[in-house]
mmCIF file of C-alpha atoms in Angstrom:
data_model
loop_
_atom_site.group_PDB
_atom_site.id
_atom_site.type_symbol
_atom_site.label_atom_id
_atom_site.label_comp_id
_atom_site.label_asym_id
_atom_site.label_seq_id
_atom_site.Cartn_x
_atom_site.Cartn_y
_atom_site.Cartn_z
ATOM 1 C CA UNK A 494 -25.884 72.894 -31.996
ATOM 2 C CA UNK A 495 -22.943 71.561 -30.274
ATOM 3 C CA UNK A 496 -22.189 67.664 -31.693
ATOM 4 C CA UNK A 497 -19.468 65.563 -30.298
ATOM 5 C CA UNK A 498 -16.370 64.444 -32.183
ATOM 6 C CA UNK A 499 -15.915 61.014 -33.668
ATOM 7 C CA UNK A 500 -14.844 58.327 -31.339
ATOM 8 C CA UNK A 501 -11.232 58.353 -32.724
ATOM 9 C CA UNK A 502 -10.694 61.835 -32.188
ATOM 10 C CA UNK A 503 -12.848 62.284 -28.734
ATOM 11 C CA UNK A 504 -9.662 62.299 -26.336
ATOM 12 C CA UNK A 505 -10.377 65.713 -24.292
ATOM 13 C CA UNK A 506 -10.226 65.310 -20.627
ATOM 14 C CA UNK A 507 -13.446 65.977 -18.729
ATOM 15 C CA UNK A 508 -13.944 68.676 -16.341
ATOM 16 C CA UNK A 509 -15.078 66.504 -13.352
ATOM 17 C CA UNK A 510 -14.244 63.000 -12.107
ATOM 18 C CA UNK A 511 -14.862 60.895 -14.808
ATOM 19 C CA UNK A 512 -13.786 57.532 -16.525
ATOM 20 C CA UNK A 513 -10.731 58.146 -18.419
ATOM 21 C CA UNK A 514 -12.065 57.083 -21.564
ATOM 22 C CA UNK A 515 -15.616 58.260 -23.631
ATOM 23 C CA UNK A 516 -18.402 55.904 -23.977
ATOM 24 C CA UNK A 517 -20.837 55.329 -26.651
ATOM 25 C CA UNK A 518 -24.044 57.375 -26.422
ATOM 26 C CA UNK A 519 -27.802 56.121 -26.932
ATOM 27 C CA UNK A 520 -30.930 58.029 -27.105
ATOM 28 C CA UNK A 521 -32.623 57.924 -23.748
ATOM 29 C CA UNK A 522 -36.006 57.430 -25.304
ATOM 30 C CA UNK A 523 -35.273 55.068 -27.708
ATOM 31 C CA UNK A 524 -32.425 53.424 -26.717
ATOM 32 C CA UNK A 525 -30.890 53.474 -30.072
ATOM 33 C CA UNK A 526 -27.394 54.699 -30.709
ATOM 34 C CA UNK A 527 -26.888 58.576 -31.547
ATOM 35 C CA UNK A 528 -25.262 59.236 -34.736
ATOM 36 C CA UNK A 529 -22.901 62.001 -35.938
ATOM 37 C CA UNK A 530 -25.152 63.678 -38.841
ATOM 38 C CA UNK A 531 -21.678 64.379 -40.535
ATOM 39 C CA UNK A 532 -20.202 61.106 -40.344
ATOM 40 C CA UNK A 533 -22.541 58.320 -39.240
ATOM 41 C CA UNK A 534 -20.655 57.480 -36.486
ATOM 42 C CA UNK A 535 -21.954 56.672 -32.933
ATOM 43 C CA UNK A 536 -21.435 60.047 -30.748
ATOM 44 C CA UNK A 537 -18.996 59.165 -27.813
ATOM 45 C CA UNK A 538 -18.662 61.301 -24.440
ATOM 46 C CA UNK A 539 -17.558 61.263 -21.403
ATOM 47 C CA UNK A 540 -20.142 62.019 -18.200
ATOM 48 C CA UNK A 541 -20.053 65.267 -16.516
ATOM 49 C CA UNK A 542 -19.807 66.510 -13.050
ATOM 50 C CA UNK A 543 -23.439 66.198 -13.097
ATOM 51 C CA UNK A 544 -24.348 62.801 -13.588
ATOM 52 C CA UNK A 545 -27.173 63.713 -15.812
ATOM 53 C CA UNK A 546 -25.081 65.503 -18.730
ATOM 54 C CA UNK A 547 -22.153 64.668 -20.729
ATOM 55 C CA UNK A 548 -19.077 67.187 -21.920
ATOM 56 C CA UNK A 549 -17.670 67.204 -25.327
ATOM 57 C CA UNK A 550 -14.099 65.853 -25.329
ATOM 58 C CA UNK A 551 -13.101 68.716 -27.478
ATOM 59 C CA UNK A 552 -14.532 71.854 -25.887
ATOM 60 C CA UNK A 553 -15.825 70.373 -22.630
ATOM 61 C CA UNK A 554 -19.062 72.194 -23.368
ATOM 62 C CA UNK A 555 -22.322 70.329 -22.588
ATOM 63 C CA UNK A 556 -23.288 68.236 -25.416
ATOM 64 C CA UNK A 557 -26.707 68.423 -27.102
ATOM 65 C CA UNK A 558 -29.084 66.216 -28.960
ATOM 66 C CA UNK A 559 -28.216 66.677 -32.525
ATOM 67 C CA UNK A 560 -32.060 65.856 -33.182
ATOM 68 C CA UNK A 561 -33.853 67.592 -30.485
ATOM 69 C CA UNK A 562 -31.224 70.065 -29.325
ATOM 70 C CA UNK A 563 -31.540 69.209 -25.840
ATOM 71 C CA UNK A 564 -28.839 68.079 -23.310
ATOM 72 C CA UNK A 565 -27.679 64.416 -23.435
ATOM 73 C CA UNK A 566 -29.055 62.836 -20.183
ATOM 74 C CA UNK A 567 -26.654 60.230 -18.866
ATOM 75 C CA UNK A 568 -28.055 56.896 -19.137
ATOM 76 C CA UNK A 569 -25.534 54.710 -18.781
ATOM 77 C CA UNK A 570 -26.099 51.389 -20.175
ATOM 78 C CA UNK A 571 -24.928 48.534 -18.014
ATOM 79 C CA UNK A 572 -22.746 46.245 -19.946
ATOM 80 C CA UNK A 573 -24.557 43.021 -20.624
ATOM 81 C CA UNK A 574 -22.672 39.955 -19.155
ATOM 82 C CA UNK A 575 -22.536 37.007 -21.530
ATOM 83 C CA UNK A 576 -23.876 33.549 -19.960
ATOM 84 C CA UNK A 577 -20.962 31.348 -19.538
ATOM 85 C CA UNK A 578 -20.747 28.144 -21.472
ATOM 86 C CA UNK A 579 -20.265 25.010 -19.982
ATOM 87 C CA UNK A 580 -16.363 24.174 -20.451
ATOM 88 C CA UNK A 581 -15.031 21.186 -21.654
ATOM 89 C CA UNK A 582 -13.790 18.991 -18.682
ATOM 90 C CA UNK A 583 -11.442 16.949 -21.125
ATOM 91 C CA UNK A 584 -10.052 19.952 -23.662
ATOM 92 C CA UNK A 585 -7.651 17.453 -25.466
ATOM 93 C CA UNK A 586 -11.128 15.300 -26.500
ATOM 94 C CA UNK A 587 -12.160 18.589 -28.190
ATOM 95 C CA UNK A 588 -9.234 18.975 -30.212
ATOM 96 C CA UNK A 589 -9.179 15.309 -31.309
ATOM 97 C CA UNK A 590 -12.777 15.711 -32.642
ATOM 98 C CA UNK A 591 -12.045 18.863 -34.634
ATOM 99 C CA UNK A 592 -8.821 16.835 -35.892
ATOM 100 C CA UNK A 593 -10.743 13.899 -36.984
ATOM 101 C CA UNK A 594 -13.635 16.135 -38.459
ATOM 102 C CA UNK A 595 -11.026 17.632 -40.718
ATOM 103 C CA UNK A 596 -9.430 14.123 -42.119
ATOM 104 C CA UNK A 597 -12.787 12.416 -42.554
ATOM 105 C CA UNK A 598 -16.224 13.766 -43.006
ATOM 106 C CA UNK A 599 -17.714 10.342 -41.906
ATOM 107 C CA UNK A 600 -15.828 9.891 -38.723
ATOM 108 C CA UNK A 601 -16.432 13.388 -38.098
ATOM 109 C CA UNK A 602 -19.879 13.077 -38.353
ATOM 110 C CA UNK A 603 -19.882 10.142 -35.358
ATOM 111 C CA UNK A 604 -17.725 11.907 -33.337
ATOM 112 C CA UNK A 605 -20.217 14.884 -33.418
ATOM 113 C CA UNK A 606 -22.872 12.600 -32.803
ATOM 114 C CA UNK A 607 -21.172 11.249 -29.795
ATOM 115 C CA UNK A 608 -20.074 14.679 -28.542
ATOM 116 C CA UNK A 609 -24.038 15.776 -28.653
ATOM 117 C CA UNK A 610 -24.921 13.190 -26.036
ATOM 118 C CA UNK A 611 -23.600 14.809 -23.044
ATOM 119 C CA UNK A 612 -24.475 15.925 -19.721
ATOM 120 C CA UNK A 613 -23.849 19.333 -17.979
ATOM 121 C CA UNK A 614 -22.546 19.438 -14.349
ATOM 122 C CA UNK A 615 -22.264 22.766 -12.969
ATOM 123 C CA UNK A 616 -19.839 24.626 -15.215
ATOM 124 C CA UNK A 617 -18.579 20.947 -16.653
ATOM 125 C CA UNK A 618 -19.507 19.399 -19.977
ATOM 126 C CA UNK A 619 -19.171 15.822 -20.127
ATOM 127 C CA UNK A 620 -20.214 14.173 -23.330
ATOM 128 C CA UNK A 621 -19.956 10.420 -24.538
ATOM 129 C CA UNK A 622 -16.851 11.502 -26.449
ATOM 130 C CA UNK A 623 -15.074 12.530 -23.675
ATOM 131 C CA UNK A 624 -15.507 9.212 -21.844
ATOM 132 C CA UNK A 625 -14.475 7.222 -24.754
ATOM 133 C CA UNK A 626 -11.338 9.607 -25.706
ATOM 134 C CA UNK A 627 -10.353 9.652 -21.911
ATOM 135 C CA UNK A 628 -11.057 5.826 -21.416
ATOM 136 C CA UNK A 629 -8.834 5.004 -24.792
ATOM 137 C CA UNK A 630 -5.901 7.569 -23.141
ATOM 138 C CA UNK A 631 -6.113 6.083 -19.954
ATOM 139 C CA UNK A 632 -5.640 2.590 -20.946
ATOM 140 C CA UNK A 633 -2.994 3.528 -23.391
ATOM 141 C CA UNK A 634 -0.841 5.244 -20.186
ATOM 142 C CA UNK A 635 -1.294 2.219 -18.245
ATOM 143 C CA UNK A 636 -0.127 -0.019 -20.978
ATOM 144 C CA UNK A 637 3.129 2.123 -21.158
ATOM 145 C CA UNK A 638 3.650 2.310 -17.906
ATOM 146 C CA UNK A 639 3.415 -1.428 -17.339
ATOM 147 C CA UNK A 640 5.725 -1.997 -20.346
ATOM 148 C CA UNK A 641 8.251 0.621 -19.166
ATOM 149 C CA UNK A 642 8.165 -0.798 -15.474
ATOM 150 C CA UNK A 643 8.771 -4.574 -16.781
ATOM 151 C CA UNK A 644 11.332 -2.831 -18.799
ATOM 152 C CA UNK A 645 13.296 -1.111 -16.002
ATOM 153 C CA UNK A 646 13.258 -4.374 -13.732
ATOM 154 C CA UNK A 647 14.978 -6.272 -16.491
ATOM 155 C CA UNK A 648 17.279 -3.645 -16.741
ATOM 156 C CA UNK A 649 18.255 -3.364 -13.118
ATOM 157 C CA UNK A 650 18.560 -7.211 -13.101
ATOM 158 C CA UNK A 651 20.924 -7.487 -15.998
ATOM 159 C CA UNK A 652 23.332 -4.620 -15.866
ATOM 160 C CA UNK A 653 23.309 -3.704 -12.068
ATOM 161 C CA UNK A 654 25.514 -5.641 -9.299
ATOM 162 C CA UNK A 655 22.959 -5.170 -6.881
ATOM 163 C CA UNK A 656 21.962 -8.215 -4.148
ATOM 164 C CA UNK A 657 18.648 -9.070 -4.021
ATOM 165 C CA UNK A 658 17.225 -6.483 -1.126
ATOM 166 C CA UNK A 659 18.990 -3.513 -2.983
ATOM 167 C CA UNK A 660 17.450 -4.737 -6.317
ATOM 168 C CA UNK A 661 14.141 -5.088 -4.828
ATOM 169 C CA UNK A 662 14.349 -2.008 -3.061
ATOM 170 C CA UNK A 663 15.238 0.046 -6.577
ATOM 171 C CA UNK A 664 12.703 -1.787 -8.391
ATOM 172 C CA UNK A 665 9.808 -0.367 -5.886
ATOM 173 C CA UNK A 666 11.101 3.083 -6.495
ATOM 174 C CA UNK A 667 11.256 3.088 -10.009
ATOM 175 C CA UNK A 668 7.665 1.461 -9.840
ATOM 176 C CA UNK A 669 6.523 4.564 -8.190
ATOM 177 C CA UNK A 670 8.381 7.121 -10.290
ATOM 178 C CA UNK A 671 7.208 5.510 -13.549
ATOM 179 C CA UNK A 672 3.807 5.500 -12.194
ATOM 180 C CA UNK A 673 3.670 8.724 -10.805
ATOM 181 C CA UNK A 674 4.954 10.121 -14.297
ATOM 182 C CA UNK A 675 2.205 8.192 -15.999
ATOM 183 C CA UNK A 676 -0.438 10.006 -13.938
ATOM 184 C CA UNK A 677 0.777 13.196 -14.462
ATOM 185 C CA UNK A 678 1.797 12.564 -18.395
ATOM 186 C CA UNK A 679 -2.191 11.339 -18.479
ATOM 187 C CA UNK A 680 -3.325 14.320 -17.045
ATOM 188 C CA UNK A 681 -1.647 16.194 -19.732
ATOM 189 C CA UNK A 682 -2.674 14.213 -22.737
ATOM 190 C CA UNK A 683 -6.165 14.596 -21.656
ATOM 191 C CA UNK A 684 -6.182 18.182 -20.685
ATOM 192 C CA UNK A 685 -8.260 18.000 -17.873
ATOM 193 C CA UNK A 686 -9.187 21.259 -16.318
ATOM 194 C CA UNK A 687 -8.708 20.412 -12.963
ATOM 195 C CA UNK A 688 -10.394 23.532 -11.818
ATOM 196 C CA UNK A 689 -13.791 22.164 -13.117
ATOM 197 C CA UNK A 690 -13.451 19.359 -10.478
ATOM 198 C CA UNK A 691 -13.110 21.795 -7.950
ATOM 199 C CA UNK A 692 -16.713 21.096 -6.673
ATOM 200 C CA UNK A 693 -15.871 17.718 -5.736
ATOM 201 C CA UNK A 694 -12.285 17.925 -5.136
ATOM 202 C CA UNK A 695 -12.504 18.104 -1.060
ATOM 203 C CA UNK A 696 -14.910 15.671 -0.476
ATOM 204 C CA UNK A 697 -13.161 13.270 -2.812
ATOM 205 C CA UNK A 698 -9.656 13.981 -1.662
ATOM 206 C CA UNK A 699 -10.829 13.492 1.896
ATOM 207 C CA UNK A 700 -12.282 10.374 1.057
ATOM 208 C CA UNK A 701 -8.965 9.065 -0.593
ATOM 209 C CA UNK A 702 -6.820 10.203 1.912
ATOM 210 C CA UNK A 703 -8.538 8.103 4.534
ATOM 211 C CA UNK A 704 -9.511 5.056 2.424
ATOM 212 C CA UNK A 705 -5.493 5.210 1.489
ATOM 213 C CA UNK A 706 -4.063 5.885 4.630
ATOM 214 C CA UNK A 707 -3.162 1.994 5.475
ATOM 215 C CA UNK A 708 -1.894 1.794 1.931
ATOM 216 C CA UNK A 709 0.551 4.482 1.890
ATOM 217 C CA UNK A 710 1.362 3.509 5.286
ATOM 218 C CA UNK A 711 2.505 -0.086 4.374
ATOM 219 C CA UNK A 712 4.039 1.239 1.639
ATOM 220 C CA UNK A 713 6.308 3.441 3.177
ATOM 221 C CA UNK A 714 7.060 0.522 5.753
ATOM 222 C CA UNK A 715 7.917 -1.698 3.324
ATOM 223 C CA UNK A 716 10.591 0.660 1.555
ATOM 224 C CA UNK A 717 11.956 1.282 5.092
ATOM 225 C CA UNK A 718 12.455 -2.351 5.964
ATOM 226 C CA UNK A 719 14.411 -2.609 2.501
ATOM 227 C CA UNK A 720 16.448 0.065 3.140
ATOM 228 C CA UNK A 721 17.401 -0.768 6.713
ATOM 229 C CA UNK A 722 17.491 -4.683 5.754
ATOM 230 C CA UNK A 723 16.172 -5.829 8.852
ATOM 231 C CA UNK A 724 13.770 -8.109 7.053
ATOM 232 C CA UNK A 725 14.517 -9.372 3.514
ATOM 233 C CA UNK A 726 13.221 -12.111 0.938
ATOM 234 C CA UNK A 727 15.025 -15.472 1.955
ATOM 235 C CA UNK A 728 14.881 -14.501 5.904
ATOM 236 C CA UNK A 729 13.439 -17.138 8.270
ATOM 237 C CA UNK A 730 11.156 -15.281 10.669
ATOM 238 C CA UNK A 731 8.624 -15.871 13.589
ATOM 239 C CA UNK A 732 6.012 -13.072 14.463
ATOM 240 C CA UNK A 733 3.124 -13.151 17.060
ATOM 241 C CA UNK A 734 -0.404 -11.913 15.882
ATOM 242 C CA UNK A 735 -2.632 -9.921 18.022
ATOM 243 C CA UNK A 736 -3.963 -13.352 19.919
ATOM 244 C CA UNK A 737 -0.047 -14.611 20.749
ATOM 245 C CA UNK A 738 -0.044 -17.543 17.920
ATOM 246 C CA UNK A 739 3.245 -17.341 16.537
ATOM 247 C CA UNK A 740 3.969 -17.903 12.718
ATOM 248 C CA UNK A 741 6.851 -18.931 11.531
ATOM 249 C CA UNK A 742 8.190 -18.959 7.989
ATOM 250 C CA UNK A 743 10.199 -17.853 5.290
ATOM 251 C CA UNK A 744 9.659 -14.462 3.611
ATOM 252 C CA UNK A 745 9.491 -15.190 -0.147
ATOM 253 C CA UNK A 746 7.930 -11.451 -1.207
ATOM 254 C CA UNK A 747 8.094 -8.405 -0.042
ATOM 255 C CA UNK A 748 5.095 -6.480 -1.777
ATOM 256 C CA UNK A 749 3.683 -2.675 -1.784
ATOM 257 C CA UNK A 750 1.188 -3.756 1.123
ATOM 258 C CA UNK A 751 1.785 -6.934 2.703
ATOM 259 C CA UNK A 752 5.266 -9.516 3.214
ATOM 260 C CA UNK A 753 4.409 -13.190 1.842
ATOM 261 C CA UNK A 754 5.436 -15.922 4.561
ATOM 262 C CA UNK A 755 5.271 -19.275 3.427
ATOM 263 C CA UNK A 756 5.482 -21.957 6.461
ATOM 264 C CA UNK A 757 6.461 -25.624 6.368
ATOM 265 C CA UNK A 758 3.054 -27.002 5.649
ATOM 266 C CA UNK A 759 3.148 -24.611 2.288
ATOM 267 C CA UNK A 760 0.504 -21.896 3.937
ATOM 268 C CA UNK A 761 1.361 -18.402 2.895
ATOM 269 C CA UNK A 762 0.728 -15.604 5.255
ATOM 270 C CA UNK A 763 0.222 -11.973 3.938
ATOM 271 C CA UNK A 764 1.376 -9.755 7.017
ATOM 272 C CA UNK A 765 0.878 -6.036 6.234
ATOM 273 C CA UNK A 766 4.217 -4.227 6.469
ATOM 274 C CA UNK A 767 3.092 -2.072 9.379
ATOM 275 C CA UNK A 768 3.017 -5.131 11.732
ATOM 276 C CA UNK A 769 6.662 -5.846 10.774
ATOM 277 C CA UNK A 770 7.355 -2.429 11.806
ATOM 278 C CA UNK A 771 5.609 -1.962 15.202
ATOM 279 C CA UNK A 772 5.528 -5.175 16.762
ATOM 280 C CA UNK A 773 8.343 -7.707 17.661
ATOM 281 C CA UNK A 774 9.774 -10.200 15.160
ATOM 282 C CA UNK A 775 12.081 -12.896 15.304
ATOM 283 C CA UNK A 776 14.350 -13.068 12.558
ATOM 284 C CA UNK A 777 16.827 -16.160 12.310
ATOM 285 C CA UNK A 778 18.953 -15.069 9.628
ATOM 286 C CA UNK A 779 18.930 -11.660 10.530
ATOM 287 C CA UNK A 780 22.971 -11.289 10.606
ATOM 288 C CA UNK A 781 23.876 -15.356 10.469
ATOM 289 C CA UNK A 782 21.887 -18.254 9.344
ATOM 290 C CA UNK A 783 23.232 -20.497 12.044
ATOM 291 C CA UNK A 784 20.482 -21.703 14.506
ATOM 292 C CA UNK A 785 20.609 -23.887 17.572
ATOM 293 C CA UNK A 786 18.314 -26.541 17.947
ATOM 294 C CA UNK A 787 17.716 -27.948 21.454
ATOM 295 C CA UNK A 788 16.185 -31.637 21.828
ATOM 296 C CA UNK A 789 15.083 -32.716 25.383
ATOM 297 C CA UNK A 790 16.178 -36.249 26.496
ATOM 298 C CA UNK A 791 15.076 -38.193 29.837
ATOM 299 C CA UNK A 792 17.099 -41.398 31.131
ATOM 300 C CA UNK A 793 16.261 -43.860 34.277
ATOM 301 C CA UNK A 794 18.282 -42.943 37.383
ATOM 302 C CA UNK A 795 19.583 -46.534 36.985
ATOM 303 C CA UNK A 796 21.369 -46.251 33.919
ATOM 304 C CA UNK A 797 25.101 -45.216 33.208
ATOM 305 C CA UNK A 798 25.089 -41.236 32.773
ATOM 306 C CA UNK A 799 28.393 -41.191 30.784
ATOM 307 C CA UNK A 800 27.094 -43.976 28.376
ATOM 308 C CA UNK A 801 23.929 -42.289 27.578
ATOM 309 C CA UNK A 802 25.657 -38.495 26.709
ATOM 310 C CA UNK A 803 27.909 -40.698 24.728
ATOM 311 C CA UNK A 804 25.035 -42.373 22.910
ATOM 312 C CA UNK A 805 23.202 -38.904 22.537
ATOM 313 C CA UNK A 806 26.346 -36.872 20.966
ATOM 314 C CA UNK A 807 26.686 -40.067 18.204
ATOM 315 C CA UNK A 808 22.823 -39.365 17.684
ATOM 316 C CA UNK A 809 23.427 -35.658 16.718
ATOM 317 C CA UNK A 810 26.285 -36.452 14.713
ATOM 318 C CA UNK A 811 24.767 -38.999 12.621
ATOM 319 C CA UNK A 812 22.117 -36.182 11.163
ATOM 320 C CA UNK A 813 23.501 -34.955 7.943
ATOM 321 C CA UNK A 814 21.960 -31.308 8.432
ATOM 322 C CA UNK A 815 23.359 -30.945 11.932
ATOM 323 C CA UNK A 816 26.465 -29.141 11.761
ATOM 324 C CA UNK A 817 29.730 -30.280 12.599
ATOM 325 C CA UNK A 818 31.240 -26.676 13.769
ATOM 326 C CA UNK A 819 30.467 -25.702 16.263
ATOM 327 C CA UNK A 820 30.021 -29.737 17.408
ATOM 328 C CA UNK A 821 26.769 -30.771 19.471
ATOM 329 C CA UNK A 822 26.950 -30.817 23.475
ATOM 330 C CA UNK A 823 25.185 -32.538 25.851
ATOM 331 C CA UNK A 824 23.931 -30.750 28.971
ATOM 332 C CA UNK A 825 22.308 -32.288 32.261
ATOM 333 C CA UNK A 826 19.570 -30.053 32.337
ATOM 334 C CA UNK A 827 17.860 -31.361 35.820
ATOM 335 C CA UNK A 828 17.130 -34.196 37.975
ATOM 336 C CA UNK A 829 13.280 -34.540 37.361
ATOM 337 C CA UNK A 830 10.487 -36.742 38.902
ATOM 338 C CA UNK A 831 10.772 -39.691 36.918
ATOM 339 C CA UNK A 832 14.089 -39.166 34.745
ATOM 340 C CA UNK A 833 17.442 -37.343 34.768
ATOM 341 C CA UNK A 834 16.836 -34.843 32.153
ATOM 342 C CA UNK A 835 19.390 -33.637 29.497
ATOM 343 C CA UNK A 836 19.350 -31.325 26.412
ATOM 344 C CA UNK A 837 21.273 -31.919 22.954
ATOM 345 C CA UNK A 838 22.373 -28.640 21.479
ATOM 346 C CA UNK A 839 23.102 -28.625 17.962
ATOM 347 C CA UNK A 840 23.410 -26.063 15.451
ATOM 348 C CA UNK A 841 21.707 -26.112 11.818
ATOM 349 C CA UNK A 842 22.476 -23.571 8.654
ATOM 350 C CA UNK A 843 19.259 -23.936 6.956
ATOM 351 C CA UNK A 844 16.125 -23.296 9.277
ATOM 352 C CA UNK A 845 14.005 -22.465 6.442
ATOM 353 C CA UNK A 846 13.859 -26.358 5.659
ATOM 354 C CA UNK A 847 12.503 -26.652 9.278
ATOM 355 C CA UNK A 848 13.539 -27.383 12.901
ATOM 356 C CA UNK A 849 10.855 -30.096 14.188
ATOM 357 C CA UNK A 850 11.980 -32.891 11.499
ATOM 358 C CA UNK A 851 15.706 -32.408 12.655
ATOM 359 C CA UNK A 852 14.547 -33.368 16.539
ATOM 360 C CA UNK A 853 12.679 -36.200 14.813
ATOM 361 C CA UNK A 854 15.955 -37.438 13.224
ATOM 362 C CA UNK A 855 17.856 -37.364 16.541
ATOM 363 C CA UNK A 856 15.463 -38.910 18.320
ATOM 364 C CA UNK A 857 14.488 -41.565 16.349
ATOM 365 C CA UNK A 858 18.344 -42.519 15.999
ATOM 366 C CA UNK A 859 18.650 -41.964 19.700
ATOM 367 C CA UNK A 860 16.096 -44.761 20.258
ATOM 368 C CA UNK A 861 17.842 -47.462 18.415
ATOM 369 C CA UNK A 862 21.046 -46.588 20.329
ATOM 370 C CA UNK A 863 19.447 -46.702 23.420
ATOM 371 C CA UNK A 864 17.807 -50.083 22.928
ATOM 372 C CA UNK A 865 21.081 -51.413 21.896
ATOM 373 C CA UNK A 866 22.592 -50.747 24.949
ATOM 374 C CA UNK A 867 20.066 -50.895 27.388
ATOM 375 C CA UNK A 868 19.358 -47.749 28.181
ATOM 376 C CA UNK A 869 15.978 -47.401 29.791
ATOM 377 C CA UNK A 870 13.480 -44.382 28.942
ATOM 378 C CA UNK A 871 11.238 -44.184 31.950
ATOM 379 C CA UNK A 872 7.446 -44.123 32.773
ATOM 380 C CA UNK A 873 6.126 -41.772 35.005
ATOM 381 C CA UNK A 874 6.569 -42.943 38.680
ATOM 382 C CA UNK A 875 4.333 -42.520 41.469
ATOM 383 C CA UNK A 876 4.649 -43.934 44.963
ATOM 384 C CA UNK A 877 1.290 -44.614 46.993
ATOM 385 C CA UNK A 878 1.078 -44.196 50.840
ATOM 386 C CA UNK A 879 -2.173 -46.448 52.296
ATOM 387 C CA UNK A 880 -3.066 -45.744 55.735
ATOM 388 C CA UNK A 881 -4.722 -48.119 58.259
ATOM 389 C CA UNK A 882 -8.425 -47.901 59.273
ATOM 390 C CA UNK A 883 -11.339 -50.123 60.003
ATOM 391 C CA UNK A 884 -12.558 -49.887 56.589
ATOM 392 C CA UNK A 885 -9.152 -50.652 54.987
ATOM 393 C CA UNK A 886 -8.535 -53.284 57.233
ATOM 394 C CA UNK A 887 -12.229 -54.838 56.232
ATOM 395 C CA UNK A 888 -11.503 -54.698 52.642
ATOM 396 C CA UNK A 889 -8.051 -56.206 53.449
ATOM 397 C CA UNK A 890 -9.783 -59.184 55.133
ATOM 398 C CA UNK A 891 -12.368 -59.623 52.544
ATOM 399 C CA UNK A 892 -9.822 -59.954 49.883
ATOM 400 C CA UNK A 893 -7.904 -62.570 51.805
ATOM 401 C CA UNK A 894 -10.600 -64.488 52.301
ATOM 402 C CA UNK A 895 -11.731 -64.248 48.844
ATOM 403 C CA UNK A 896 -8.349 -65.311 47.596
ATOM 404 C CA UNK A 897 -8.362 -68.199 50.132
ATOM 405 C CA UNK A 898 -11.445 -69.354 49.061
ATOM 406 C CA UNK A 899 -10.492 -69.079 45.425
ATOM 407 C CA UNK A 900 -7.651 -71.371 46.065
ATOM 408 C CA UNK A 901 -9.243 -74.035 47.615
ATOM 409 C CA UNK A 902 -11.504 -74.113 44.726
#
């Protein structure tokens, strides 16, 4: 009876195309391993050309069953596929659990109890311990990122000579870098297997993309506004909304999503950064804070124009907020229906303090000067032309008769 050599020495090449290594042999009837009577080791062989026989790796002869003497029938057994065990979504939590179990048996039992309360989502296993561990790591990372951001802002303010716009831009870029680094650090500390979330990544990423589209658009728009310095904190701007209403105020802050504008009545408007990029914006302090204020004034046709102009200049120069250079000027605008119309042009350098109050001070001072000089501010005048007809003559006669009778009485 020909027997196979032990597995350690079975290195012969088969006569037919076959796998390069010998495979363990089993009894086709019982399914039990075939053992070498001399060594007690399981027999191995290489399948012959015929799929029903094995060849001896040493001699190349057909191998026989040691018990029956019959040729061995090739019945290759399929390799059992181990059932995959659910993978831990947070690998670092498992390592932390083992470390705690080694240090303290009591704490280890508590952690094991929390780890036993788990749910399986496909190939992912998520336990109560995973949730608590992840929450603690996330809170620590957020706290560290917040502290580091504040410290970086303080260092930028103290040790750099940047203007307000450059400092604000540097702070925003630093904030983005710090929080991005905190995100990846948190992923690394948690040891999250991102492939376990592949089932949800497509739909979740799509939802996040659509949901944060405007947010990222406003973030990029704010950075661009700070880089080109077209709009910066402290500027006085006027912007129109979709209905055409104009909002006038001073920029207090350029945030990640919106620009904060405070009006003279202390109303604060939050305007998205994108609106300032795509809409027309009137910036009163872009290159210079000097703003010209126009004050319309009308006088009677019977007044002295030169005297009126002199009084207008005197009223404009008496207001403290009006600049001496360039000096106020008086323009004759038009000959109106009821008055001669003038416009007082004067300059201010603090538009953030308002414009209407400047006009009010000029007009109040001018009222007193006109009263003293006898300059008349006219009322609207209308000429009425009455055409004679029979009804009108009867009305005049009746009125005359009534007046005559009242005079006699």
